[in-house]
Coordinates of C-alpha atoms in Angstrom, one line a residue:
M1 CA 0.0 0.0 0.0
D2 CA 3.0 2.3 -0.5
G3 CA 2.3 5.2 -2.8
D4 CA -0.1 8.0 -3.3
G5 CA -2.5 6.8 -0.6
E6 CA 0.0 7.6 2.1
D7 CA 1.6 10.6 3.8
A8 CA 3.5 11.2 6.9
T9 CA 0.6 9.9 9.0
G10 CA 0.8 6.6 7.1
R11 CA -2.1 4.7 5.6
T12 CA -4.9 7.1 6.2
R13 CA -7.1 5.3 3.7
W14 CA -7.9 1.7 2.9
G15 CA -6.1 2.0 -0.5
P16 CA -4.1 4.5 -2.5
A17 CA -5.9 7.8 -3.3
S18 CA -5.9 6.8 -7.0
R19 CA -8.3 4.0 -6.1
A20 CA -10.7 6.2 -4.2
K21 CA -14.4 5.8 -5.0
P22 CA -16.7 8.8 -4.6
L23 CA -19.9 8.4 -2.6
P24 CA -22.9 8.3 -5.1
D25 CA -25.1 11.3 -5.0
S26 CA -28.1 9.3 -4.1
A27 CA -26.3 7.7 -1.1
A28 CA -25.1 11.1 0.1
K29 CA -28.6 12.5 0.0
L30 CA -30.0 9.5 1.9
L31 CA -27.3 9.8 4.6
A32 CA -28.0 13.5 4.9
Q33 CA -31.7 12.7 5.5
V34 CA -31.0 10.0 8.1
L35 CA -27.8 11.0 9.9
E36 CA -26.4 14.2 11.4
L37 CA -23.2 14.5 9.5
T38 CA -20.3 16.6 10.6
P39 CA -17.6 17.4 8.0
P40 CA -14.4 16.0 9.4
P41 CA -11.3 18.1 10.1
P42 CA -8.5 17.8 7.5
A43 CA -5.9 15.1 8.1
V44 CA -2.8 16.3 10.0
P45 CA 0.6 14.8 10.5
P46 CA 1.4 13.0 13.8
A47 CA 1.5 15.2 16.8
D48 CA 4.9 15.8 18.4
G49 CA 3.7 14.1 21.5
T50 CA 3.0 10.8 19.8
A51 CA 4.4 8.0 21.9
D52 CA 7.6 6.7 20.4
T53 CA 8.9 3.7 22.1
R54 CA 12.3 3.8 20.4
E55 CA 15.1 4.3 22.8
H56 CA 17.4 6.5 20.6
D57 CA 20.3 6.4 23.0
D58 CA 20.6 2.6 23.0
D59 CA 21.1 0.9 19.7
T60 CA 22.1 -2.5 21.2
V61 CA 19.0 -4.3 20.0
L62 CA 19.0 -2.6 16.6
N63 CA 22.6 -3.5 16.0
A64 CA 22.0 -7.1 16.9
L65 CA 19.0 -7.2 14.5
R66 CA 21.2 -5.6 11.8
A67 CA 23.8 -8.3 12.3
A68 CA 21.2 -11.0 12.0
I69 CA 19.3 -9.9 8.9
G70 CA 21.4 -7.1 7.3
A71 CA 21.3 -3.4 8.1
D72 CA 19.2 -2.6 5.0
H73 CA 16.4 -4.7 6.4
V74 CA 16.1 -2.9 9.8
R75 CA 14.2 0.2 8.9
T76 CA 14.0 3.1 11.4
S77 CA 12.7 6.1 9.5
R78 CA 9.7 7.6 11.3
P79 CA 7.3 7.4 8.2
I80 CA 8.0 3.7 7.7
R81 CA 7.5 3.0 11.4
A82 CA 4.3 5.0 11.4
R83 CA 2.9 3.1 8.5
H84 CA 3.3 -0.1 10.6
A85 CA 1.8 1.3 13.8
A86 CA -1.8 0.1 13.4
G87 CA -4.3 -1.8 11.3
M88 CA -7.1 -0.6 9.1
S89 CA -10.2 -0.5 11.4
T90 CA -12.2 2.8 11.3
P91 CA -10.8 3.8 14.7
D92 CA -7.3 3.1 13.3
L93 CA -8.0 5.4 10.3
L94 CA -9.5 8.1 12.4
R95 CA -6.5 8.2 14.7
R96 CA -4.2 8.4 11.7
R97 CA -6.3 11.2 10.1
S98 CA -6.2 13.2 13.4
G99 CA -2.5 12.6 13.9
E100 CA -3.1 10.7 17.1
L101 CA -0.9 7.6 16.5
R102 CA -0.5 6.3 20.0
R103 CA 2.7 4.2 19.7
I104 CA 5.0 3.4 16.9
P105 CA 7.7 0.6 16.8
Q106 CA 11.4 1.1 17.4
A107 CA 12.0 -0.4 14.0
V108 CA 10.5 -2.4 11.2
V109 CA 12.5 -5.5 10.6
R110 CA 12.2 -7.5 7.4
P111 CA 13.7 -11.0 7.6
A112 CA 13.8 -13.2 4.4
T113 CA 13.8 -16.8 5.8
T114 CA 12.4 -18.8 8.6
A115 CA 15.9 -19.0 10.2
E116 CA 16.1 -15.2 10.1
V117 CA 12.7 -14.9 11.7
V118 CA 13.8 -17.2 14.5
S119 CA 17.0 -15.1 14.9
V120 CA 14.9 -12.0 15.2
L121 CA 12.6 -13.6 17.9
D122 CA 15.6 -14.9 19.8
I123 CA 17.2 -11.4 19.9
C124 CA 14.0 -9.7 20.9
S125 CA 13.4 -12.3 23.6
R126 CA 16.9 -11.8 25.1
F127 CA 16.4 -8.0 25.2
Q128 CA 12.7 -8.1 26.2
V129 CA 11.5 -6.3 23.1
A130 CA 8.0 -7.2 21.9
V131 CA 7.4 -8.3 18.3
V132 CA 4.3 -7.5 16.3
P133 CA 4.1 -9.6 13.1
F134 CA 2.8 -7.7 10.0
G135 CA 1.6 -9.0 6.7
G136 CA -0.8 -6.8 4.7
G137 CA -1.7 -4.6 7.7
T138 CA -5.5 -5.2 7.1
S139 CA -6.6 -6.1 10.6
V140 CA -9.9 -4.4 11.5
V141 CA -10.1 -5.8 15.1
G142 CA -7.0 -4.4 16.8
G143 CA -4.8 -7.3 15.7
L144 CA -1.9 -4.9 15.2
T145 CA -2.4 -2.7 18.2
P146 CA 1.1 -1.9 19.4
P147 CA 1.9 -2.7 23.1
A148 CA 2.9 -0.1 25.6
V149 CA 6.4 -1.4 25.8
P150 CA 9.4 -1.2 23.4
H151 CA 8.6 -3.2 20.3
V152 CA 9.5 -3.9 16.7
T153 CA 7.3 -4.7 13.8
L154 CA 8.2 -7.9 12.0
D155 CA 7.3 -7.2 8.3
L156 CA 7.0 -10.5 6.4
G157 CA 7.2 -8.8 3.0
R158 CA 10.4 -10.5 1.9
L159 CA 9.0 -14.0 2.4
N160 CA 6.9 -13.6 -0.7
G161 CA 7.5 -16.6 -2.9
L162 CA 5.8 -19.7 -4.3
V163 CA 8.0 -22.4 -2.8
A164 CA 6.6 -25.5 -4.6
V165 CA 3.6 -26.9 -6.5
D166 CA 2.6 -30.6 -6.3
A167 CA 0.4 -30.9 -9.3
I168 CA -0.4 -34.6 -8.6
S169 CA -1.5 -33.9 -5.0
R170 CA -2.9 -30.5 -5.9
T171 CA -1.0 -28.7 -3.1
A172 CA 1.2 -25.6 -3.1
T173 CA 3.6 -24.2 -0.6
L174 CA 3.4 -20.4 -0.3
Q175 CA 5.4 -18.1 1.9
A176 CA 3.6 -16.0 4.5
G177 CA 4.3 -12.6 3.2
L178 CA 3.1 -13.3 -0.3
P179 CA 0.3 -10.9 -1.2
A180 CA -3.0 -12.6 -2.2
P181 CA -3.2 -11.2 -5.8
R182 CA 0.4 -12.2 -6.5
A183 CA -0.3 -15.7 -5.1
A184 CA -3.2 -16.0 -7.5
E185 CA -1.0 -15.0 -10.4
L186 CA 1.7 -17.5 -9.5
L187 CA -0.8 -20.4 -9.0
A188 CA -2.5 -19.5 -12.3
E189 CA 0.8 -20.1 -14.1
H190 CA 0.4 -23.7 -13.0
G191 CA -3.3 -23.9 -13.9
F192 CA -4.5 -23.7 -10.3
T193 CA -6.4 -21.4 -8.0
L194 CA -6.7 -21.1 -4.2
G195 CA -10.2 -19.8 -4.5
H196 CA -9.7 -17.6 -1.4
V197 CA -11.0 -14.1 -2.0
P198 CA -11.9 -12.1 1.1
Q199 CA -12.8 -8.4 0.9
S200 CA -9.2 -7.7 2.1
Y201 CA -7.9 -9.7 -0.9
E202 CA -6.2 -6.7 -2.7
Y203 CA -3.8 -6.1 0.3
A204 CA -3.8 -9.1 2.5
T205 CA -1.2 -11.8 2.6
I206 CA -1.1 -15.6 2.8
G207 CA 0.2 -15.6 6.4
G208 CA -2.5 -13.2 7.5
F209 CA -5.1 -15.5 6.1
A210 CA -3.7 -18.4 8.2
A211 CA -3.1 -16.4 11.4
T212 CA -6.7 -15.1 11.5
R213 CA -8.6 -18.2 10.1
S214 CA -9.8 -16.1 7.2
S215 CA -12.9 -16.8 5.2
G216 CA -13.3 -15.7 1.6
Q217 CA -16.3 -14.6 -0.5
A218 CA -16.3 -18.0 -2.2
S219 CA -15.9 -20.0 1.0
T220 CA -19.2 -21.8 0.5
G221 CA -17.6 -23.6 -2.5
Y222 CA -13.9 -23.5 -1.7
G223 CA -14.0 -23.6 2.1
R224 CA -12.4 -21.4 4.7
F225 CA -8.6 -20.8 4.6
D226 CA -8.0 -23.0 7.6
D227 CA -9.8 -25.8 5.7
M228 CA -7.3 -25.4 2.9
V229 CA -4.1 -25.7 5.0
T230 CA -2.4 -29.1 4.9
A231 CA 0.9 -28.0 6.5
L232 CA 2.7 -25.0 7.9
T233 CA 6.0 -23.7 9.3
V234 CA 6.0 -21.6 12.4
A235 CA 9.0 -19.6 13.8
T236 CA 9.1 -19.2 17.6
P237 CA 11.6 -17.8 20.0
R238 CA 12.6 -21.4 20.8
G239 CA 13.0 -22.5 17.2
A240 CA 11.0 -23.5 14.2
I241 CA 8.1 -26.0 14.1
Q242 CA 6.7 -27.8 11.1
V243 CA 3.3 -29.5 11.3
G244 CA 1.3 -31.4 8.8
R245 CA 2.7 -34.2 6.6
A246 CA -0.4 -35.9 5.1
P247 CA -3.9 -35.1 4.0
A248 CA -5.2 -36.5 7.2
S249 CA -3.7 -38.2 10.3
A250 CA -4.7 -39.8 13.6
A251 CA -1.3 -39.0 15.1
G252 CA -2.5 -37.1 18.1
P253 CA -4.2 -33.7 18.2
D254 CA -3.9 -31.7 15.0
L255 CA -1.3 -29.1 15.9
R256 CA -2.0 -27.1 12.7
Q257 CA -5.1 -25.9 14.4
L258 CA -3.1 -24.7 17.3
F259 CA -1.4 -22.1 15.1
L260 CA -4.2 -21.3 12.7
G261 CA -6.0 -18.4 14.2
S262 CA -3.2 -17.7 16.8
E263 CA -2.7 -14.2 15.4
G264 CA 1.0 -14.1 16.0
T265 CA 0.8 -14.8 19.7
L266 CA 2.3 -18.3 19.7
G267 CA 4.7 -17.9 16.8
V268 CA 5.2 -16.4 13.3
I269 CA 3.8 -18.4 10.4
T270 CA 6.4 -18.3 7.7
D271 CA 4.9 -20.6 5.1
V272 CA 1.8 -22.7 4.5
T273 CA 1.1 -25.7 2.3
V274 CA -2.5 -25.4 0.9
R275 CA -4.9 -27.4 -1.2
V276 CA -5.3 -25.9 -4.6
R277 CA -7.9 -26.6 -7.4
P278 CA -7.8 -26.3 -11.2
M279 CA -8.7 -22.9 -12.5
P280 CA -12.5 -22.9 -13.1
T281 CA -13.5 -23.2 -16.7
Q282 CA -16.8 -21.4 -16.2
T283 CA -18.3 -18.9 -13.7
H284 CA -21.9 -17.8 -13.3
Y285 CA -23.4 -15.3 -10.9
E286 CA -27.0 -14.3 -10.7
G287 CA -29.5 -12.6 -8.4
W288 CA -32.8 -13.7 -6.7
R289 CA -35.4 -11.7 -4.7
F290 CA -37.2 -12.9 -1.6
D291 CA -40.0 -11.1 0.1
S292 CA -38.3 -11.3 3.5
F293 CA -35.0 -12.2 5.2
T294 CA -36.7 -15.1 6.8
D295 CA -37.8 -16.5 3.5
G296 CA -34.3 -16.1 2.1
L297 CA -32.8 -17.9 5.1
H298 CA -35.0 -20.9 4.6
A299 CA -33.9 -21.1 0.9
V300 CA -30.2 -20.6 1.7
R301 CA -30.4 -23.3 4.5
K302 CA -32.0 -25.7 2.1
L303 CA -29.2 -25.3 -0.4
A304 CA -26.5 -25.5 2.3
Q305 CA -27.9 -28.7 3.8
D306 CA -29.3 -30.6 0.8
G307 CA -27.6 -28.9 -2.2
P308 CA -26.7 -28.1 -4.8
R309 CA -23.9 -26.3 -3.0
A310 CA -23.1 -22.9 -4.5
T311 CA -19.6 -21.4 -4.7
V312 CA -20.7 -17.9 -3.7
L313 CA -23.8 -17.2 -1.7
R314 CA -24.8 -13.8 -0.2
L315 CA -28.2 -12.9 1.2
S316 CA -28.8 -9.3 2.2
D317 CA -31.5 -8.3 4.6
E318 CA -34.1 -5.7 3.8
V319 CA -32.1 -2.7 4.9
E320 CA -29.0 -3.7 3.1
T321 CA -31.0 -4.5 0.0
M322 CA -32.7 -1.1 0.1
I323 CA -29.4 0.7 0.6
G324 CA -27.8 -1.3 -2.3
A325 CA -30.7 -0.4 -4.5
T326 CA -30.4 3.4 -3.8
G327 CA -29.9 5.1 -7.2
S328 CA -30.3 1.9 -9.2
G329 CA -33.9 2.3 -10.1
R330 CA -34.9 -0.9 -8.2
S331 CA -37.6 -0.2 -5.7
D332 CA -39.4 -3.6 -5.2
G333 CA -38.1 -4.1 -1.7
G334 CA -37.5 -7.5 -0.2
C335 CA -34.1 -9.2 0.1
L336 CA -31.5 -9.7 -2.5
L337 CA -29.6 -13.1 -2.9
V338 CA -26.5 -13.2 -5.0
I339 CA -25.5 -16.7 -5.8
G340 CA -22.8 -18.1 -8.1
W341 CA -21.0 -21.2 -9.2
E342 CA -17.5 -21.8 -10.5
G343 CA -16.2 -24.9 -12.3
E344 CA -17.8 -27.1 -14.9
H345 CA -21.4 -27.4 -16.0
V346 CA -22.3 -24.4 -13.9
H347 CA -25.5 -23.7 -15.8
V348 CA -26.8 -27.2 -15.2
V349 CA -26.2 -26.7 -11.4
A350 CA -27.8 -23.3 -11.5
E351 CA -31.0 -24.7 -13.0
T352 CA -31.2 -27.3 -10.3
A353 CA -30.7 -24.6 -7.6
A354 CA -33.3 -22.5 -9.3
A355 CA -36.0 -25.1 -8.6
V356 CA -35.0 -25.0 -4.9
L357 CA -35.0 -21.2 -4.7
S358 CA -38.3 -20.9 -6.5
A359 CA -39.9 -23.5 -4.2
H360 CA -39.0 -21.3 -1.3
G361 CA -40.5 -18.1 -2.8
G362 CA -37.5 -16.8 -4.7
R363 CA -37.9 -14.8 -7.9
P364 CA -35.1 -14.7 -10.4
L365 CA -33.5 -11.4 -11.3
G366 CA -31.1 -12.6 -14.0
V367 CA -27.4 -12.2 -14.2
E368 CA -27.1 -8.4 -13.8
P369 CA -27.1 -8.4 -9.9
G370 CA -24.4 -11.1 -10.1
R371 CA -22.4 -9.0 -12.5
Q372 CA -22.8 -5.9 -10.3
W373 CA -21.6 -7.8 -7.2
E374 CA -18.6 -9.3 -9.1
Q375 CA -17.5 -5.9 -10.4
H376 CA -17.9 -4.1 -7.1
R377 CA -17.0 -6.9 -4.6
F378 CA -14.0 -5.0 -3.2
D379 CA -15.6 -1.6 -3.1
A380 CA -16.9 -1.4 0.5
P381 CA -13.6 -0.4 2.2
Y382 CA -13.1 2.4 -0.4
L383 CA -16.7 3.6 0.2
R384 CA -15.9 3.6 3.9
D385 CA -13.2 6.2 3.1
A386 CA -15.7 8.2 1.2
L387 CA -18.1 8.0 4.1
L388 CA -15.4 9.2 6.5
D389 CA -14.7 12.1 4.1
A390 CA -18.4 13.0 4.1
G391 CA -18.5 13.1 7.9
A392 CA -20.1 9.7 8.5
F393 CA -18.7 6.8 10.6
A394 CA -18.8 3.3 9.1
E395 CA -17.7 0.0 10.7
T396 CA -18.5 -3.7 10.7
V397 CA -19.5 -6.5 13.1
E398 CA -19.5 -10.1 12.2
T399 CA -20.5 -13.4 13.8
A400 CA -21.8 -16.9 13.1
A401 CA -24.4 -19.1 14.7
Y402 CA -26.4 -22.3 14.1
W403 CA -29.4 -22.0 11.8
S404 CA -31.8 -22.3 14.7
R405 CA -30.3 -19.3 16.4
L406 CA -29.5 -17.1 13.4
P407 CA -32.8 -15.1 13.2
E408 CA -32.5 -14.2 16.9
V409 CA -28.8 -13.2 16.5
H410 CA -29.8 -11.0 13.6
E411 CA -32.5 -9.2 15.5
R412 CA -30.7 -8.8 18.8
V413 CA -27.5 -7.5 17.3
R414 CA -29.4 -5.0 15.1
A415 CA -31.4 -3.8 18.1
A416 CA -28.4 -3.5 20.4
I417 CA -26.5 -1.4 17.9
L418 CA -29.4 0.9 17.3
D419 CA -30.1 1.3 21.0
A420 CA -26.4 2.2 21.5
L421 CA -26.5 4.8 18.7
P422 CA -29.6 6.8 19.5
H423 CA -28.8 9.8 17.4
G424 CA -29.0 8.2 14.0
A425 CA -27.6 5.0 12.5
L426 CA -28.2 2.6 9.7
V427 CA -27.5 -1.1 10.3
L428 CA -27.2 -3.4 7.3
A429 CA -26.7 -7.1 7.4
H430 CA -26.1 -10.1 5.1
V431 CA -25.3 -13.8 5.2
S432 CA -22.1 -14.4 3.3
H433 CA -20.7 -17.8 4.4
V434 CA -22.9 -20.9 4.9
Y435 CA -22.5 -24.3 6.4
E436 CA -24.7 -27.3 6.8
T437 CA -25.2 -26.4 10.5
G438 CA -25.3 -22.6 10.3
A439 CA -24.1 -19.4 8.7
S440 CA -22.3 -16.1 9.3
L441 CA -23.9 -12.7 9.7
Y442 CA -22.0 -9.6 8.7
F443 CA -23.3 -6.2 9.9
T444 CA -22.3 -2.8 8.4
V445 CA -23.0 0.2 10.7
I446 CA -23.2 3.7 9.3
C447 CA -23.8 6.4 11.9
S448 CA -23.3 10.0 12.9
P449 CA -19.8 10.4 14.4
G450 CA -20.7 12.6 17.3
P451 CA -18.0 14.6 19.2
D452 CA -16.0 11.4 20.0
P453 CA -16.6 8.9 17.3
I454 CA -14.1 6.3 18.6
D455 CA -15.7 6.2 22.0
R456 CA -19.2 6.2 20.5
W457 CA -18.2 3.2 18.4
H458 CA -16.6 1.3 21.3
T459 CA -19.9 1.6 23.2
A460 CA -21.9 0.3 20.2
K461 CA -19.4 -2.5 19.6
A462 CA -19.5 -3.6 23.2
A463 CA -23.3 -3.7 23.0
A464 CA -23.2 -5.7 19.8
S465 CA -20.7 -8.1 21.3
D466 CA -22.8 -8.6 24.4
A467 CA -25.8 -9.3 22.2
I468 CA -23.9 -11.9 20.1
A469 CA -22.9 -13.7 23.3
A470 CA -26.3 -13.6 24.8
A471 CA -28.0 -14.9 21.6
G472 CA -25.5 -17.8 21.2
G473 CA -23.3 -16.6 18.4
T474 CA -19.5 -16.6 18.3
I475 CA -17.7 -13.4 18.8
T476 CA -16.0 -13.5 15.4
H477 CA -16.4 -15.6 12.3
H478 CA -13.5 -14.4 10.1
H479 CA -12.1 -11.0 11.3
G480 CA -10.2 -12.6 14.2
V481 CA -9.9 -11.7 17.9
G482 CA -7.3 -9.0 18.1
T483 CA -7.9 -6.7 21.1
D484 CA -11.4 -5.8 20.1
H485 CA -12.8 -9.2 20.8
R486 CA -10.3 -10.5 23.3
D487 CA -12.5 -10.2 26.5
W488 CA -15.5 -11.8 24.8
Y489 CA -13.4 -14.6 23.3
A490 CA -12.1 -15.3 26.8
A491 CA -15.6 -15.5 28.1
E492 CA -16.7 -17.7 25.2
I493 CA -14.0 -20.4 25.7
G494 CA -13.9 -20.2 29.6
D495 CA -11.2 -19.7 32.2
L496 CA -9.7 -23.2 31.9
A497 CA -9.2 -22.9 28.1
V498 CA -7.7 -19.4 28.6
D499 CA -5.2 -21.0 31.0
L500 CA -4.4 -23.6 28.5
L501 CA -3.6 -21.1 25.8
R502 CA -1.4 -19.1 28.3
A503 CA 0.5 -22.3 29.2
V504 CA 1.2 -23.0 25.5
K505 CA 2.3 -19.4 24.9
H506 CA 4.6 -19.5 27.9
H507 CA 6.2 -22.7 26.6
L508 CA 6.8 -21.3 23.1
D509 CA 7.3 -17.7 24.1
P510 CA 8.7 -17.7 27.6
A511 CA 9.6 -14.0 27.5
G512 CA 6.1 -13.1 26.3
I513 CA 7.3 -11.0 23.4
L514 CA 4.9 -12.2 20.7
N515 CA 2.1 -9.8 19.9
P516 CA 1.4 -9.1 23.6
G517 CA -2.2 -8.1 24.5
I518 CA -3.6 -9.9 21.5
L519 CA -6.0 -12.9 21.6
V520 CA -5.9 -13.7 25.3
P521 CA -5.8 -11.4 28.3

């Protein structure tokens, strides 16, 4: 994300300014009618008082790091360090825009091998310097929140290769710092695809997908990222670990699952071996309309449980459908379902699915809604930038629950957010990942910022998180835990499980340097 989207504050937008998308006039008018918008102040450079944990009069640690990985790969300029000082949540962006970066690392270190990562972790352990692993920097849940102690950011950008492809087994080994679009290009040269396309796809990395148990927009067909991983390598302060040597095994607990989703707290994932599939020969996306979200849920559950299984399946509730239709000329209400298939004979499968959807009250809208979704599938974060520019606050909440609980989760979370934001808010929701037993819910919240937008959002997010827990949902489906969900995650798994994670961390990271404060209290 280097380039024209950055300044001295570093990463004040989701992407470079050249990719900015203006807010449609119809959407701007609607927001002005519903919300009390306040034009934001112009972005400013970091204040002189920004906490800088670098100890300028003691270069012992930095010199040791330079000796281990090369002086050119230990970066200490303030703009580079500032760019690595947070993730990309709305509070992160607002702090950057206001120049209120709270802490920045002493240095950004860029090792190129697993052995170099181990060396970095060993040095930082000996000198009690915390380490924050950094891939694409796209965390939206405080996963890159810097600790209030001396720390360095470990940027994995030099571990960016395709190590091997096993065309017979259909697996590929990818380094952790490899950006997702580049991974797709490299795999396509061998005729394969990973099929993992989350909304962060343009900037996220392979290691980030593994560390957060990412789920992509086509996960209904391809599976979640953790479903794809067959093996991985993890660097820890005590050495490197390799786990996974066969497609399945009964050799004890599956240690791959210990590190998948560990968010850099137990070790630094340096490469993963993943299942790949042949590039699809056909793709087909289309739209359907249901009178209500409840009707749509019944239809989606039928497909998820009894087939045919779609590759992409996204059901918007009434509010999201209405907002999406603003300015498009569609005004028939109801709920929009976008459904798609990739592979062979997609039209035959689509016809079979059409009979199921029709039987549950669905009405076909043709391919245009599918084309619109495909063309604009990565737009939401850019539109968030436009909303911030217009003086609106936009953020997301996501969860998952069993089918029997999903309607209650949907209603209780919407109500909790609206109650916590009494001075104007829009709450949109959709189902985007389905399983035989349940599905995810993804909420987008657009509200008036008020005098303290970050505090206002924290209040609403806490209310939403409490509602998720009370209704039987999980605190996160694919964004990860970070700091935002940490307390609710601890309550979800219980004290004994938290103690277990702490014990594993102490064994692998006895000095406690790895991403402190993330995942577990």
